[in-house]
Coordinates of C-alpha atoms in Angstrom, one line a residue:
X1 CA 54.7 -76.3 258.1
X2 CA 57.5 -78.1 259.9
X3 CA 58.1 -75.5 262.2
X4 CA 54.0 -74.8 263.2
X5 CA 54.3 -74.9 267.2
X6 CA 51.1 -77.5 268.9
X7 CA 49.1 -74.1 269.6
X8 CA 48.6 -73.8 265.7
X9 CA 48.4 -77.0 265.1
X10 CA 45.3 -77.7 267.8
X11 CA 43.9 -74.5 265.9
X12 CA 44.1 -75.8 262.5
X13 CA 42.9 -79.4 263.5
X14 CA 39.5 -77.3 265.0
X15 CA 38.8 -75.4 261.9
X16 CA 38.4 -78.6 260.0
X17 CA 36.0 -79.9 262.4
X18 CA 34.1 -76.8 262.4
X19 CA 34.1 -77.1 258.7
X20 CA 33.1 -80.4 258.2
X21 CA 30.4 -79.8 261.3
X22 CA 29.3 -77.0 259.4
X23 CA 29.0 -79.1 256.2
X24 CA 26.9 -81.5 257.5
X25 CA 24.6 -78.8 258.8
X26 CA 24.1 -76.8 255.4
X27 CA 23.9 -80.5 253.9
X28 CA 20.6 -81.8 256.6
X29 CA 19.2 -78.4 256.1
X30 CA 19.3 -78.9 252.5
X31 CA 17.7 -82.1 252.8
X32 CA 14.8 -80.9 255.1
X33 CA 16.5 -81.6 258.2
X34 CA 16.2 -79.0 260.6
X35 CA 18.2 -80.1 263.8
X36 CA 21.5 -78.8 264.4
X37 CA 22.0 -81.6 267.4
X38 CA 21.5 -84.5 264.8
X39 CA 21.9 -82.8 261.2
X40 CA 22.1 -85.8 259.2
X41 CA 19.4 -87.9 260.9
X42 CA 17.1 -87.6 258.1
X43 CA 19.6 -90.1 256.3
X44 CA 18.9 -92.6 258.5
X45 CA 15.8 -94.3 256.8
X46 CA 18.3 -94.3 253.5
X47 CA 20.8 -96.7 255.5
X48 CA 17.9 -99.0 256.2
X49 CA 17.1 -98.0 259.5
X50 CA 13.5 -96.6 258.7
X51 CA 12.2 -96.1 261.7
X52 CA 15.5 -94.5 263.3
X53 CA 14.6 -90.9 261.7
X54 CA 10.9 -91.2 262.9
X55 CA 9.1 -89.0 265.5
X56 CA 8.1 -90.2 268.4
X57 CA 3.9 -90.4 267.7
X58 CA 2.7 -87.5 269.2
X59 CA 0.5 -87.4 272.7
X60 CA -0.7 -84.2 271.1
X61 CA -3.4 -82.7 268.6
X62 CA -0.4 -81.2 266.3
X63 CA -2.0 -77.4 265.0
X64 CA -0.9 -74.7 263.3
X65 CA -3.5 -72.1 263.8
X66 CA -4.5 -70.2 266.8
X67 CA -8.6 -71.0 265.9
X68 CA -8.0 -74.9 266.6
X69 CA -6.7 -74.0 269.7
X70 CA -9.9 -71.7 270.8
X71 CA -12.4 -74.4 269.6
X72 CA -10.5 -77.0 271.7
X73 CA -10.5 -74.5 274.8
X74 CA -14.4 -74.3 274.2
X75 CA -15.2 -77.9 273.5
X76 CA -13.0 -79.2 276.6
X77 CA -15.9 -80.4 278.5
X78 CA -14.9 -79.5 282.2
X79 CA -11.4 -80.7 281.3
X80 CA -8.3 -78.9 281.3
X81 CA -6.5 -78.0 278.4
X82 CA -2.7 -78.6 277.5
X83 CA -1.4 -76.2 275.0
X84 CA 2.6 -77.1 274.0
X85 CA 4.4 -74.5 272.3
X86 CA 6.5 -76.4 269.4
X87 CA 9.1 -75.8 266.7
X88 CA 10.2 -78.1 264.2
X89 CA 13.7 -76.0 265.0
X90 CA 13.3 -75.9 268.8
X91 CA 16.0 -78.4 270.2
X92 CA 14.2 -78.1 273.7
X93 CA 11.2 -78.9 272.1
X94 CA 12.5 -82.5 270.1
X95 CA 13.8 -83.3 273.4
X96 CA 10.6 -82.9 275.3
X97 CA 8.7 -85.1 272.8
X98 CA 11.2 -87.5 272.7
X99 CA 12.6 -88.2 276.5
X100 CA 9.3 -86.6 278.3
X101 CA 5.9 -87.1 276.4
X102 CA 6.9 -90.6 275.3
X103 CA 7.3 -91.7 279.2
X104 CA 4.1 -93.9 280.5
X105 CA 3.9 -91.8 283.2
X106 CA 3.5 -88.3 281.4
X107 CA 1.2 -89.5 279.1
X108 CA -1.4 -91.5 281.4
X109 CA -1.6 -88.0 283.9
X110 CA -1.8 -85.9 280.0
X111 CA -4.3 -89.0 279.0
X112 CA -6.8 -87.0 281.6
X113 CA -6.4 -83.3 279.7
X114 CA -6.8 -82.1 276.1
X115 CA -3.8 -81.7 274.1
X116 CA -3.2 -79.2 271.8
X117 CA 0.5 -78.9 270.0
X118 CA 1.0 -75.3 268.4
X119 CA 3.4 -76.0 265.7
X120 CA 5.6 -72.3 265.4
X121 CA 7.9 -73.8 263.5
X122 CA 6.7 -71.0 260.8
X123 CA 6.8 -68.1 262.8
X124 CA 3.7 -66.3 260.9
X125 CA 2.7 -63.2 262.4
X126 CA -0.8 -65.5 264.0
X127 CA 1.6 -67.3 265.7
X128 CA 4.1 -64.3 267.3
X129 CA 0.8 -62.6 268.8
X130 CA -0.4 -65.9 270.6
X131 CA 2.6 -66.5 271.7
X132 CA 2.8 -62.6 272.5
X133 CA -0.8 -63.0 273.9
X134 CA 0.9 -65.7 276.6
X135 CA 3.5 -63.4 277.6
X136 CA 6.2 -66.2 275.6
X137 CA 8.9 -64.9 273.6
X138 CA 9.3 -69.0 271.7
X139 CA 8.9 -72.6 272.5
X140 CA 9.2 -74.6 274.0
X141 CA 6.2 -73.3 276.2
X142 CA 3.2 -75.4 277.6
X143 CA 0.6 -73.6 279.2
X144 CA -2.5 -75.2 281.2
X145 CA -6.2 -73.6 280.6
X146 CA -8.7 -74.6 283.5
X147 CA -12.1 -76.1 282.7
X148 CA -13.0 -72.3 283.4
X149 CA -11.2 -71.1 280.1
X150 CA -8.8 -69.3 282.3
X151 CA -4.9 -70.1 282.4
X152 CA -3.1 -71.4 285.2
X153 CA -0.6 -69.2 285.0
X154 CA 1.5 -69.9 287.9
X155 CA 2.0 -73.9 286.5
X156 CA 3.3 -73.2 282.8
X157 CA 6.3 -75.2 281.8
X158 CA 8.8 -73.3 279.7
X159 CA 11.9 -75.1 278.6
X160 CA 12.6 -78.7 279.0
X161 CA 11.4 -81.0 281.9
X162 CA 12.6 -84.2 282.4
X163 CA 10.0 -86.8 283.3
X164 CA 10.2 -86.9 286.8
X165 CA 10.1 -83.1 286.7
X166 CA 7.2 -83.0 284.4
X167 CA 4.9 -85.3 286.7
X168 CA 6.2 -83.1 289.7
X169 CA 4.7 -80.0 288.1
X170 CA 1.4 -82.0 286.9
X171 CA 0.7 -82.6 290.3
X172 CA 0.6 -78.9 290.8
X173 CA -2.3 -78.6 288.2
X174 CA -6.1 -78.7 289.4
X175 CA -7.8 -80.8 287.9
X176 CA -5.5 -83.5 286.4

């Protein structure tokens, strides 16, 4: 209307944004897109940009089932084990495998440990006690197991770190 005052105006021009924002995440989510940072990403590839919409290749052994984590805690060999917390949803968690575990630095001191990812995404009832079990109420987590089969559990990570955060807390770790 002619006589809408700025205040209503500015009010009108956020609902659309909302609504179109809101669009494109109903319209990624439809598509198998689960990020609510980048919504349409999985369109990328379409636009000829294939390798835009790609993961990082993970440093981890990606699992979904609390038994692959136990035989790698028993098979470690005197090594410690690295056990990341992940959701396919977890914003946190995108960002630590795209900014953090793709930095040289991370991966050569991880190179030393065995990596297990436990993929959440699904949220089955296995998954809620493990992470139960570690005292975690979601991802992202990432918990160290000495070459004893015992946690550190004054060194787990929970929520992003930044590279240079991440190797500072490595150093903290026996044995890596």
């Amino acid at each position: 209307a002619a006589d809408s005052g700025p205040l209503l105006r500015v009010g009108k021009a956020g609902g659309v944004l909302l609504l179109l924002m809101g669009s494109m995440i109903v319209v990624g989510a439809m598509s198998g897109h689960r990020s609510l940072t980048e919504p349409l990403a999985g369109f990328r590839g379409m636009a000829g940009d294939a390798n835009a919409a790609q993961k990082p290749p993970s440093i981890f052994a990606r699992v979904d089932d609390v038994a692959s984590i136990q035989r790698a805690i028993q098979t470690a060999g005197g090594r410690v084990v690295v056990i990341d917390f992940y959701a396919d949803w977890c914003s946190s968690c995108i960002e630590l495998e795209h900014k953090t575990f793709t930095d040289a630095r991370v991966q050569a001191r991880l190179s030393k440990a065995v990596r297990v990812q436990l993929d959440v995404t699904e949220n089955t009832a296995e998954h809620r006690a493990f992470l139960k079990e570690f005292g975690l109420f979601g991802p992202p987590g990432i918990v160290f197991i000495g070459p004893d089969g015992q946690e550190y559990r004054n060194r787990r990570l929970i929520g992003f770190r930044a590279p240079d955060e991440m190797l500072r807390a490595l150093d903290q770790v026996p044995a890596l």
